[in-house]
Coordinates of C-alpha atoms and ligand atoms in Angstrom, one line a residue:
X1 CA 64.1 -47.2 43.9
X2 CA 62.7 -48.1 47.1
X3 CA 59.2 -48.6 48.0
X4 CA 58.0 -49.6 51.0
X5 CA 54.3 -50.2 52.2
X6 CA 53.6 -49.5 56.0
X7 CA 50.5 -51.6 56.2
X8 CA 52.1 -54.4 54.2
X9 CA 55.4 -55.0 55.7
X10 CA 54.5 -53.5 59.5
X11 CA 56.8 -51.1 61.5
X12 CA 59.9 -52.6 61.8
X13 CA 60.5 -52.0 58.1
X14 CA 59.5 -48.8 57.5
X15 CA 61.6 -48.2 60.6
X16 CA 64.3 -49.9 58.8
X17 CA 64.0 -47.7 55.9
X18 CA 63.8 -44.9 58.2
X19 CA 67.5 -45.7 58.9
X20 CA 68.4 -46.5 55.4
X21 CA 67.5 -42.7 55.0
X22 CA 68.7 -41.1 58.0
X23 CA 71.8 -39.2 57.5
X24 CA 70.6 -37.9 53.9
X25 CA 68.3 -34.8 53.5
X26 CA 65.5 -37.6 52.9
X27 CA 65.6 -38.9 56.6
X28 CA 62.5 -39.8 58.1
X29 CA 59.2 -41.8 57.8
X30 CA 57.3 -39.9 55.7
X31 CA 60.2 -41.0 53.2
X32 CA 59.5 -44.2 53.1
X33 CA 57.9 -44.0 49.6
X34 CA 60.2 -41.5 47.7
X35 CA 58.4 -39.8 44.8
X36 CA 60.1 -40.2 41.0
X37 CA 61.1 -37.2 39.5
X38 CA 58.5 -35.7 37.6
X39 CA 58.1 -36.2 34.0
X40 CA 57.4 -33.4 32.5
X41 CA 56.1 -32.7 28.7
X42 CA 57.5 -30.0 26.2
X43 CA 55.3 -27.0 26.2
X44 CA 52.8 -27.4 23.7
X45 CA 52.5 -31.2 24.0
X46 CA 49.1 -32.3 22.5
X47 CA 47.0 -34.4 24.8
X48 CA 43.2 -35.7 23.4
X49 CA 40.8 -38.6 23.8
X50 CA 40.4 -41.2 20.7
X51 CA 36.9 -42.2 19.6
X52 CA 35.4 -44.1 16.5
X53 CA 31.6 -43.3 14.9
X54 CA 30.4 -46.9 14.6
X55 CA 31.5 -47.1 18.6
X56 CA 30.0 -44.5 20.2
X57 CA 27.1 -42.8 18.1
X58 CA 24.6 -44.8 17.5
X59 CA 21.4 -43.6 15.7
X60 CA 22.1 -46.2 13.4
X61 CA 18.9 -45.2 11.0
X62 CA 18.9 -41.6 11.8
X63 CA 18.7 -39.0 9.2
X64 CA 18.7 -41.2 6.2
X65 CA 22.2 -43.3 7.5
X66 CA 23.1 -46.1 5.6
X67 CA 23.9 -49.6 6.8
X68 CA 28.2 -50.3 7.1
X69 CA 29.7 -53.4 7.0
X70 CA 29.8 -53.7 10.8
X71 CA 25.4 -53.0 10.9
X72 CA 25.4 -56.6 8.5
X73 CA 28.0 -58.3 10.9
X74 CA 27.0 -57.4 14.2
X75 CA 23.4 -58.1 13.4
X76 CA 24.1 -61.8 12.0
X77 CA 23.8 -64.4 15.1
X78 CA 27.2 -65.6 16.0
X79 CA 29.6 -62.5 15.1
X80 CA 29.8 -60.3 18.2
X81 CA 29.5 -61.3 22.3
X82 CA 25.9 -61.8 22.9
X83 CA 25.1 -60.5 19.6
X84 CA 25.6 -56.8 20.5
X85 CA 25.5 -54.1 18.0
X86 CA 26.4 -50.3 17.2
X87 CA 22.6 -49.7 16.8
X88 CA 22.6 -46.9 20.3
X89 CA 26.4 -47.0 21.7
X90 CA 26.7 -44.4 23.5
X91 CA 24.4 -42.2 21.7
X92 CA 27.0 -39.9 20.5
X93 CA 24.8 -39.3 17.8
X94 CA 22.5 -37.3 19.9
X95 CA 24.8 -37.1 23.4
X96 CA 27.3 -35.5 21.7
X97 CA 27.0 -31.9 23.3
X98 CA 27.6 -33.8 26.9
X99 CA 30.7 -35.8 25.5
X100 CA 32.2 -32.4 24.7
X101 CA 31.8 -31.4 27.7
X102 CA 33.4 -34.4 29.5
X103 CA 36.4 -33.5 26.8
X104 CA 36.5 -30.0 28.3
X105 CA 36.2 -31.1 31.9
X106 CA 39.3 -33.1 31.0
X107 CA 41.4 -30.2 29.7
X108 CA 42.0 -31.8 26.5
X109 CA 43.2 -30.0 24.0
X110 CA 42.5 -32.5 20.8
X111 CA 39.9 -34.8 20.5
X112 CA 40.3 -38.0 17.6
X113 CA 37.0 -39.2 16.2
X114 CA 35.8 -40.6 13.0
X115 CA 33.6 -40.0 10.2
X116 CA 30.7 -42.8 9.5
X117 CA 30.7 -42.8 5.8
X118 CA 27.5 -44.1 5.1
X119 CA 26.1 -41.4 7.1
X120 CA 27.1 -38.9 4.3
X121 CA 27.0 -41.5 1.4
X122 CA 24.7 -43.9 2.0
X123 CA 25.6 -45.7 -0.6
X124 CA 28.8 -45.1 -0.1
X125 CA 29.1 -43.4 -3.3
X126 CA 26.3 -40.5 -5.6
X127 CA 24.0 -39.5 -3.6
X128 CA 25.0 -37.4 -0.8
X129 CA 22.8 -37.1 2.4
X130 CA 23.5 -33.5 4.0
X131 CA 21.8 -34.4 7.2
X132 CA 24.6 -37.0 7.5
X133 CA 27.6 -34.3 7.2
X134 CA 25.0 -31.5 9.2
X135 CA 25.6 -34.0 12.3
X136 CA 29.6 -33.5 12.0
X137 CA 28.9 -30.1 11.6
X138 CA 27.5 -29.8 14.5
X139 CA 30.2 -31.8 16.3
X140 CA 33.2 -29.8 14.8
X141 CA 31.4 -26.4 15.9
X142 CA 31.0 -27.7 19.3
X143 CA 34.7 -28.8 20.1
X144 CA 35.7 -25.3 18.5
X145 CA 33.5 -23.3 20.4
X146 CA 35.1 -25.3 23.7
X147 CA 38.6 -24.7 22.3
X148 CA 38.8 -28.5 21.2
X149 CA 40.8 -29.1 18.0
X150 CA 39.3 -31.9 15.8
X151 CA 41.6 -34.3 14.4
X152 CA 39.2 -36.2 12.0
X153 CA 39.7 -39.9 10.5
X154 CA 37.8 -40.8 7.4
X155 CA 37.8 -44.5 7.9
X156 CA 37.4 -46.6 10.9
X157 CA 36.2 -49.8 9.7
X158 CA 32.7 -49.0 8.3
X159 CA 32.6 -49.5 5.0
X160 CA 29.4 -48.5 3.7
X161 CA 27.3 -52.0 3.1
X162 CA 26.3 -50.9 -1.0
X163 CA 29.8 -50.4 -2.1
X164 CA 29.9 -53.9 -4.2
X165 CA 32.6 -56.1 -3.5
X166 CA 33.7 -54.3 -0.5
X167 CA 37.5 -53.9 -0.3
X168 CA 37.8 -57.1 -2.8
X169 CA 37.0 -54.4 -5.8
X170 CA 40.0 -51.8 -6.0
X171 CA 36.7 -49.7 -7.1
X172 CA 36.2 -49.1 -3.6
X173 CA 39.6 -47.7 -3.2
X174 CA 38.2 -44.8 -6.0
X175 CA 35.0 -44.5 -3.8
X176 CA 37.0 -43.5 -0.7
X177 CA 39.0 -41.0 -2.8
X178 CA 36.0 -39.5 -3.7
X179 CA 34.2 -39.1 -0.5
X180 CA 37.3 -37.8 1.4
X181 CA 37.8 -35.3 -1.3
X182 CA 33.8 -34.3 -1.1
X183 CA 34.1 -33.9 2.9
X184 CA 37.5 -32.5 3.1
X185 CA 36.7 -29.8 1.1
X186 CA 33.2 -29.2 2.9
X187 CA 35.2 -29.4 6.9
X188 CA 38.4 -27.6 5.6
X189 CA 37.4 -24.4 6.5
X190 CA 37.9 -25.7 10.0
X191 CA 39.4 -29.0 10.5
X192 CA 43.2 -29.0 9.7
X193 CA 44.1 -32.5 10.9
X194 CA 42.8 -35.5 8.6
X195 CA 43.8 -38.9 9.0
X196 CA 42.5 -41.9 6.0
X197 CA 42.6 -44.7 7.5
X198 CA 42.8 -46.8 11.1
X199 CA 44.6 -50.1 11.5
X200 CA 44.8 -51.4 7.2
X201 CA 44.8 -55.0 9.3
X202 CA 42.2 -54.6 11.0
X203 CA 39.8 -54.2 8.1
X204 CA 41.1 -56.0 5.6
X205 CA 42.9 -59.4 7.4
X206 CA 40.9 -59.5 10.3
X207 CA 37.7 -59.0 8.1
X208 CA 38.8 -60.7 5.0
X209 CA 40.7 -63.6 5.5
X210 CA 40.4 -64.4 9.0
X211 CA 36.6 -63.7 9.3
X212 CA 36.7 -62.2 12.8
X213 CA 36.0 -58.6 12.2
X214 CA 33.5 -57.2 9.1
X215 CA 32.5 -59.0 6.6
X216 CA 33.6 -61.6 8.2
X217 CA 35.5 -63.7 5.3
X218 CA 38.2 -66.4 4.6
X219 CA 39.7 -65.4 1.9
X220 CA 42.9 -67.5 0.5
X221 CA 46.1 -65.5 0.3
X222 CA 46.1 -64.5 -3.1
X223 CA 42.6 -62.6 -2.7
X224 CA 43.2 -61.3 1.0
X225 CA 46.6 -59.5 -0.2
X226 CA 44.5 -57.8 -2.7
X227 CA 43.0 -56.9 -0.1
X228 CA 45.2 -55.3 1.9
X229 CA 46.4 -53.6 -1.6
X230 CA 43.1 -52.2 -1.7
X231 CA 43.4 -50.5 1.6
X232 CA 46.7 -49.1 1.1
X233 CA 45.4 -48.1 -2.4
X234 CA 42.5 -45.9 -0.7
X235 CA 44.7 -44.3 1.6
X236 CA 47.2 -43.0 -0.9
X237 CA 44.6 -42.3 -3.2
X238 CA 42.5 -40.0 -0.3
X239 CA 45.8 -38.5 0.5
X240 CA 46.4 -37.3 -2.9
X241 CA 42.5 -36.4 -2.4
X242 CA 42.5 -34.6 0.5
X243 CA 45.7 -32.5 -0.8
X244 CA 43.7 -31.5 -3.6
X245 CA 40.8 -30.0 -1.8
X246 CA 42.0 -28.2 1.5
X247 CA 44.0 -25.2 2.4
X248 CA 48.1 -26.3 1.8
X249 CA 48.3 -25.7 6.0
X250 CA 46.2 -28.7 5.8
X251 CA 48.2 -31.8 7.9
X252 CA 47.3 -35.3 6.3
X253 CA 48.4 -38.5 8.0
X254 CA 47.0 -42.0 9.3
X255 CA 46.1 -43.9 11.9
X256 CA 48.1 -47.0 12.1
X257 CA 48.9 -49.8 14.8
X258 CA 51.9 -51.1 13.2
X259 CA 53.2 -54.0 15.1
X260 CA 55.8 -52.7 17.6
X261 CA 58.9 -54.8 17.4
X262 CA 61.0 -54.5 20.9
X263 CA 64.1 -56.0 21.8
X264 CA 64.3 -58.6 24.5
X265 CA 67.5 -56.4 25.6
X266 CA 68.7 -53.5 24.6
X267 CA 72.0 -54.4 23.4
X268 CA 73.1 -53.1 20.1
X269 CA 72.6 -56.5 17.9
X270 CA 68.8 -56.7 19.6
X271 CA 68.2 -53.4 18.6
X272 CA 69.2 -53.5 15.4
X273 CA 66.7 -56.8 15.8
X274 CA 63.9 -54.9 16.2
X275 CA 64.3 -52.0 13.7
X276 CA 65.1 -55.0 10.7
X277 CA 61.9 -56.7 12.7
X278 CA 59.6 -53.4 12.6
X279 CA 60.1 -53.2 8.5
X280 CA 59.8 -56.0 7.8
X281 CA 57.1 -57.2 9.9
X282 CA 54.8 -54.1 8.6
X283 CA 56.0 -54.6 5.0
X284 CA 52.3 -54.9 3.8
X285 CA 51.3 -51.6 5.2
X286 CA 53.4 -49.2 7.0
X287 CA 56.4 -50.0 5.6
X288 CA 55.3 -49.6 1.9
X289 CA 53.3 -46.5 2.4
X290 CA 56.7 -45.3 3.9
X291 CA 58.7 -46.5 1.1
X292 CA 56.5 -46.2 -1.7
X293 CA 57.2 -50.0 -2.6
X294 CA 56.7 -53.7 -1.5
X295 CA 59.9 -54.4 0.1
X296 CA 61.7 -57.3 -1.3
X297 CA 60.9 -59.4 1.5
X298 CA 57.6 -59.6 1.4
X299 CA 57.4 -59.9 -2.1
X300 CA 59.5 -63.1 -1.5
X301 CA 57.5 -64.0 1.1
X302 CA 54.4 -64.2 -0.8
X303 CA 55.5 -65.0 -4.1
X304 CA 52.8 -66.0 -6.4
X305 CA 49.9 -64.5 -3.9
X306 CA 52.0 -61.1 -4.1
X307 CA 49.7 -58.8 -4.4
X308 CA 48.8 -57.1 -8.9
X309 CA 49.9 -53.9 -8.6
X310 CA 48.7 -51.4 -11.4
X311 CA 50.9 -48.2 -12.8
X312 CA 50.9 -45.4 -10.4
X313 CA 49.1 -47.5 -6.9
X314 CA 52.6 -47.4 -5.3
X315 CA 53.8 -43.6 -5.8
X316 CA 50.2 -42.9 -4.6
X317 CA 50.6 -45.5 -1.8
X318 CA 53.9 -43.6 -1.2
X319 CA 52.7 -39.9 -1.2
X320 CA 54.5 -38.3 1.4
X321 CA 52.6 -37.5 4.6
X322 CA 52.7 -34.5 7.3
X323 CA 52.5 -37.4 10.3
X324 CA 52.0 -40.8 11.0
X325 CA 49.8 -41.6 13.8
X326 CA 50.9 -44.6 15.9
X327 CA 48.5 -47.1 17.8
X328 CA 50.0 -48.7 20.2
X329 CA 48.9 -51.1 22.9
X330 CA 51.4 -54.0 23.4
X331 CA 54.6 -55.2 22.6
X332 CA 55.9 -58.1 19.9
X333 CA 59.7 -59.1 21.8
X334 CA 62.0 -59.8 19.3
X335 CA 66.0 -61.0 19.7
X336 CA 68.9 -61.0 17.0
X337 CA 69.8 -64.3 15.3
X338 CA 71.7 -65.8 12.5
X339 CA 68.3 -66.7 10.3
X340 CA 68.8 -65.1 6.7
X341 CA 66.7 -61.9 8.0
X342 CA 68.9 -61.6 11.0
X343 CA 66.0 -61.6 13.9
X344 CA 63.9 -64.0 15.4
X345 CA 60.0 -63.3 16.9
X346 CA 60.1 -64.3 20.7
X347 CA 56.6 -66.8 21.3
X348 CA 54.5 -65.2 24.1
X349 CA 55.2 -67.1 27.3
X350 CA 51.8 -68.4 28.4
X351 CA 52.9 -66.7 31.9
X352 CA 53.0 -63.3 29.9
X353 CA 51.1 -60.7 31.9
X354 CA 47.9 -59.1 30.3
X355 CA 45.7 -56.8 30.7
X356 CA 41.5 -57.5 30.4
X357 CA 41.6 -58.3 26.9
X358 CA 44.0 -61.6 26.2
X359 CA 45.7 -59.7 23.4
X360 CA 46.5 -57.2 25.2
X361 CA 50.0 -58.3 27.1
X362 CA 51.1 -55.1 28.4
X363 CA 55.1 -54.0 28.2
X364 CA 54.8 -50.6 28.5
X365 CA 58.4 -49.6 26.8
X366 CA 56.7 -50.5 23.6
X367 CA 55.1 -47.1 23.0
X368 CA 59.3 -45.9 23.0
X369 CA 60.3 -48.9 20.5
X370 CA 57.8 -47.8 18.4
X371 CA 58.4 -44.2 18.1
X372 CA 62.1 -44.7 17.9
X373 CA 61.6 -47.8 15.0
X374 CA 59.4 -45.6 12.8
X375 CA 61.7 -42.1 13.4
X376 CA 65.1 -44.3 12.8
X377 CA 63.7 -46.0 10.0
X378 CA 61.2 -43.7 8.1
X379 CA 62.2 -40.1 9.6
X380 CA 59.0 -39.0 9.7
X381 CA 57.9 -35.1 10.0
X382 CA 55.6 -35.3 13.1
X383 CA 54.5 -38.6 15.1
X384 CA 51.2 -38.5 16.9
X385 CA 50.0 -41.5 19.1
X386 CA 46.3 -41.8 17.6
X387 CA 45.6 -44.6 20.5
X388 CA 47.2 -46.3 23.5
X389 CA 45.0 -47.5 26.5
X390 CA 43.5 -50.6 28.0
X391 CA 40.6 -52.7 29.1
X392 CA 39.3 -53.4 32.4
X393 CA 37.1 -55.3 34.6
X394 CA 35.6 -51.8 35.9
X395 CA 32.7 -51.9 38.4
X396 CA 31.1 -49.3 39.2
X397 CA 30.5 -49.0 43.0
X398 CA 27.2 -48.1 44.8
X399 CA 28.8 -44.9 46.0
X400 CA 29.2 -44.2 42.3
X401 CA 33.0 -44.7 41.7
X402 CA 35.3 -46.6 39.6
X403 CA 38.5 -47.0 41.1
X404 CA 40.2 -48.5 37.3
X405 CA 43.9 -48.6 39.1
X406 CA 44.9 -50.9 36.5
X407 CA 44.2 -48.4 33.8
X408 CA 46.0 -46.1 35.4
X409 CA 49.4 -48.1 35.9
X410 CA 48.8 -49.0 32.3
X411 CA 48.6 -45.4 31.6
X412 CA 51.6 -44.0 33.8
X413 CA 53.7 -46.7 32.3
X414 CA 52.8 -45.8 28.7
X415 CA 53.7 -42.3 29.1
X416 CA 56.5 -42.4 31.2
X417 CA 58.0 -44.7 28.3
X418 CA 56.8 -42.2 25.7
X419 CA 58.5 -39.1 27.8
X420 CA 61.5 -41.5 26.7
X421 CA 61.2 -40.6 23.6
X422 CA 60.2 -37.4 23.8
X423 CA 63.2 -37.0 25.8
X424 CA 65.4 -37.8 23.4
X425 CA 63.7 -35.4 20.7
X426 CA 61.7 -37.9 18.8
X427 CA 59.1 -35.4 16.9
X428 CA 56.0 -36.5 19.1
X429 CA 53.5 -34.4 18.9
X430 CA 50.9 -35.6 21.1
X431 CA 48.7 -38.6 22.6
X432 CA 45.1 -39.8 22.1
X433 CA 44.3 -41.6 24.9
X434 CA 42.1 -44.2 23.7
X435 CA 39.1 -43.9 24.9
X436 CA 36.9 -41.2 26.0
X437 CA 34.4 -43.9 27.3
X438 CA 33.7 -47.3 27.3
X439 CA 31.7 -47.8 23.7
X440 CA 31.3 -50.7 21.8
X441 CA 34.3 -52.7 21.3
X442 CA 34.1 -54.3 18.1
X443 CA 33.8 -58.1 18.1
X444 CA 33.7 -58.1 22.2
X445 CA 30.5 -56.1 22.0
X446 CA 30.0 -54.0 25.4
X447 CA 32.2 -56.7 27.2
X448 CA 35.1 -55.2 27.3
X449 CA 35.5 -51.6 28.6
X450 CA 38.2 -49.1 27.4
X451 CA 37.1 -45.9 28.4
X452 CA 38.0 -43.6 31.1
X453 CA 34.4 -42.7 31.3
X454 CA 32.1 -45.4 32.6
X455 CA 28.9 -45.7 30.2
X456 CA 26.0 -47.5 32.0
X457 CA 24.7 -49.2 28.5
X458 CA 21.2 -49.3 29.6
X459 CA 20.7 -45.3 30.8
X460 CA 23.7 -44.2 29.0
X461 CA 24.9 -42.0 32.0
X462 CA 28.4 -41.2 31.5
X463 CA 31.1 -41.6 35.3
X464 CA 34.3 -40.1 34.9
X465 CA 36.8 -43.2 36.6
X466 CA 39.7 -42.5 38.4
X467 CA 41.9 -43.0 35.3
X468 CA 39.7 -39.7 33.9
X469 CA 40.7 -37.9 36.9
X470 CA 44.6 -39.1 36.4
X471 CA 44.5 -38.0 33.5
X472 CA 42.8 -34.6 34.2
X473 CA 45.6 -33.8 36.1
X474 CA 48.3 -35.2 34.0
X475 CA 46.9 -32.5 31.5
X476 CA 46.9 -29.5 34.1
X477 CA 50.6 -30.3 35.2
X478 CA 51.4 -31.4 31.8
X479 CA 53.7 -34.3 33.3
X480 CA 53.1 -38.2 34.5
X481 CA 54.0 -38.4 38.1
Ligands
LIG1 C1 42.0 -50.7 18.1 N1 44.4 -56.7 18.4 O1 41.7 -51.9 17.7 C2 41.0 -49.8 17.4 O2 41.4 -48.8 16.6 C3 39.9 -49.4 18.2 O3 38.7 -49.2 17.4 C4 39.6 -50.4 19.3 O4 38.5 -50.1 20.1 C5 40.9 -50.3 20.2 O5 42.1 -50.6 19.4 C6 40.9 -51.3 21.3 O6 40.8 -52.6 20.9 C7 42.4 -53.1 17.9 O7 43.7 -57.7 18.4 C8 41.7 -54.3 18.0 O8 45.6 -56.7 18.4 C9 42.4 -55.4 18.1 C10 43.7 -55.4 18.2 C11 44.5 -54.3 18.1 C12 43.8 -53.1 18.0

């Protein structure tokens, strides 16, 4: 395609294109920049924001909350940029009636957030605290009345601080059972989409074993597989849960950023690459909830750390699942080989473009590689995207605007490489952009910005960007363009 910029390159080559074009129906200047085809979405297409409690509510103490793991890390000195915290956020916890409304200004028809667990059970486990579920109450009610269809995660990373051992005690994995069959069967009545758990790596390597998420530990191998068992272990177990105690409509699935394996061509042998790549690479999560068993390779891999697995944890790990939800953010380039597993990780170029946050090198046809891996693979029924979006530098002008172009090439890109896939009748479902606003982002504090709302962190006022409005109308056409 051809893509010429007047102001860049002067008259003489639009002029030039002009000419290129003449003779065709698309003769003239104006046609200098020909439009794509439109991309447009299967009626029904889901679209949504993502969210997360401990990032955007706030109201920390309120109404009898319990402290999480992520209150004990991102208050000790050292853990988070400059020491932030969840303690305010956004304020969701008392804002939320305005963040609807940004969601319905959108067009959205979903919206992804997540429970805060301690906010029910402060202790995790016993005693309930009904101001803590009153507060989701409220929320759900106020998407439904604004046509907003809650799909709600149980776990995003804050594990109540009282649960003893954290997830080093497989009692923990029984504790979340328990509370997602106490609050599914209390939001049943009205939320049909549950997801467990987000990102098993995220909480349980990056907080176990190497120490840069909550609870911040080391652990050697042995113990920090256990720990990922554990997490795996909760999920099935809250699956089976949640089954139990909701209407059989009910949809149960996860959210999971499974590393997305893409080959460095598409030639047959690379592709084959990558899907060998994608199972393998995920064998300690997705690939045994999929399977309902630690592949052989991973169990040969670890070998006397493998994790102790006790009668029943894998067909409960395996329980089959209504969807599988699909962060995805970046791309892991992968080429065939002659190595005994028949594929070889490509090392990230130092030259590798990113976007604000360094781990997030952007090649958009991941989002297709990693539909297509998991459908090829796993044949799943339905295939949401729970999260895909980017940082960036925003600044918010005097005049009041964000002009986040980055974003929004990140954004295009992404879904125009998902429309692949839809295209060729993967059973996608739908997108959560992630995220409604800029909240806080974990280890980075408020220094990195995902949102397509601009929060000013000291009055809290929320400023849609222009990626908001992209999006807005990406909704109302239902197609990228
Ligand atoms: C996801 N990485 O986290 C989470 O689900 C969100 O809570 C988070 O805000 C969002 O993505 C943006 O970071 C990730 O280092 C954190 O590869 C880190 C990584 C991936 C995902």
């Amino acid at each position: 395609m051809i893509s010429f910029s007047r102001r860049q390159f002067g008259k003489s080559v639009a002029a030039a294109a002009a000419t290129a074009y003449a003779g065709s129906s698309l003769s003239g200047l104006a046609l200098a920049q020909p439009q794509p085809a439109a991309l447009h979405y299967p009626k029904g297409f889901l679209w949504g924001c993502a969210t997360a409690a401990y990032q955007i509510e706030g109201g920390a103490q309120a109404d009898g909350r319990g402290p999480s793991v992520w209150d004990t890390f991102s208050h000790t000195p050292g853990k988070t940029y400059h020491g932030e915290t969840g303690d305010v956020a956004d304020d969701s916890y008392h804002l939320y009636k305005e963040d609807v409304q940004l969601l319905k200004a959108l067009g959205v028809s979903t919206y992804r957030m997540s429970l805060s667990w301690s906010r029910i059970f402060p202790e995790g486990r016993g005693a309930f605290n009904p101001k803590g579920l009153d507060y989701y109450d409220r929320v759900i009610d106020e998407l439904l009345a604004n046509h907003i269809t809650p799909y709600v995660t149980f776990f995003h990373w804050d594990l109540p601080q009282a649960l003893p051992g954290g997830w080093q005690n497989r009692d923990t994995s029984k504790a979340f059972a328990d509370y997602a069959a106490f609050v599914s069967k209390r939001l049943g009545d009205r939320v049909q989409h549950f997801m467990t758990t987000n990102e098993f790596v995220c909480f349980t390597d990056l907080g176990y074993r190497y120490g840069q998420f909550a609870p911040g530990m080391k652990l050697p191998d042995a113990e920090a597989n256990q720990v990922r068992h554990h997490g795996i272990l909760a999920h099935g177990l809250g699956v089976q849960a949640i089954r139990a105690n909701t209407p059989a409509a009910t949809q149960v699935g996860l959210a999971e950023n499974a590393t997305v394996f893409v080959p460095v061509m598409e030639t047959d042998a690379h592709i084959q690459a990558a899907q060998k790549a994608m199972r393998v690479g995920n064998a300690p999560f997705l690939t045994a909830l999929m399977e309902g068993k630690y592949i052989d390779e991973y169990l040969a891999q670890e070998g006397a750390n493998a994790p102790k697995v006790e009668p029943g944890d894998m067909q409960a790990i395996g329980s089959p699942l209504d969807f599988v939800g699909l962060n995805i953010y970046t791309p892991t380039y992968v080429r065939a080989d002659d190595s005994p597993l028949g594929f070889a990780v490509e090392p990230n170029p130092s030259s590798y473009p990113h976007m604000y946050s360094p781990w997030l090198t952007l090649g958009p046809e991941c989002i297709y590689w990693g539909v297509r891996n998991v459908c090829d693979l796993w044949k799943p029924k339905g295939i949401y995207i729970t999260e895909n979006g980017t940082s960036s530098d925003d600044v918010l002008t005097p005049a009041g605007r964000v002009e986040d172009v980055d974003r929004v090439m990140y954004l295009r890109n992404h879904l125009t490489q998902l429309h692949r896939a839809v295209d060729e009748d993967y059973p996608v479902k739908g997108y959560f952009l992630w995220s409604l606003m800029d909240n806080f982002e974990w280890a980075d504090g408020y220094s990195k910005r995902f949102g397509i709302h601009y929060v000013d962190f000291k009055t809290l006022k929320r400023t849609p960007k222009l990626s908001a409005e992209w999006y807005r109308n990406v909704i109302a056409q239902n197609r990228v363009e």
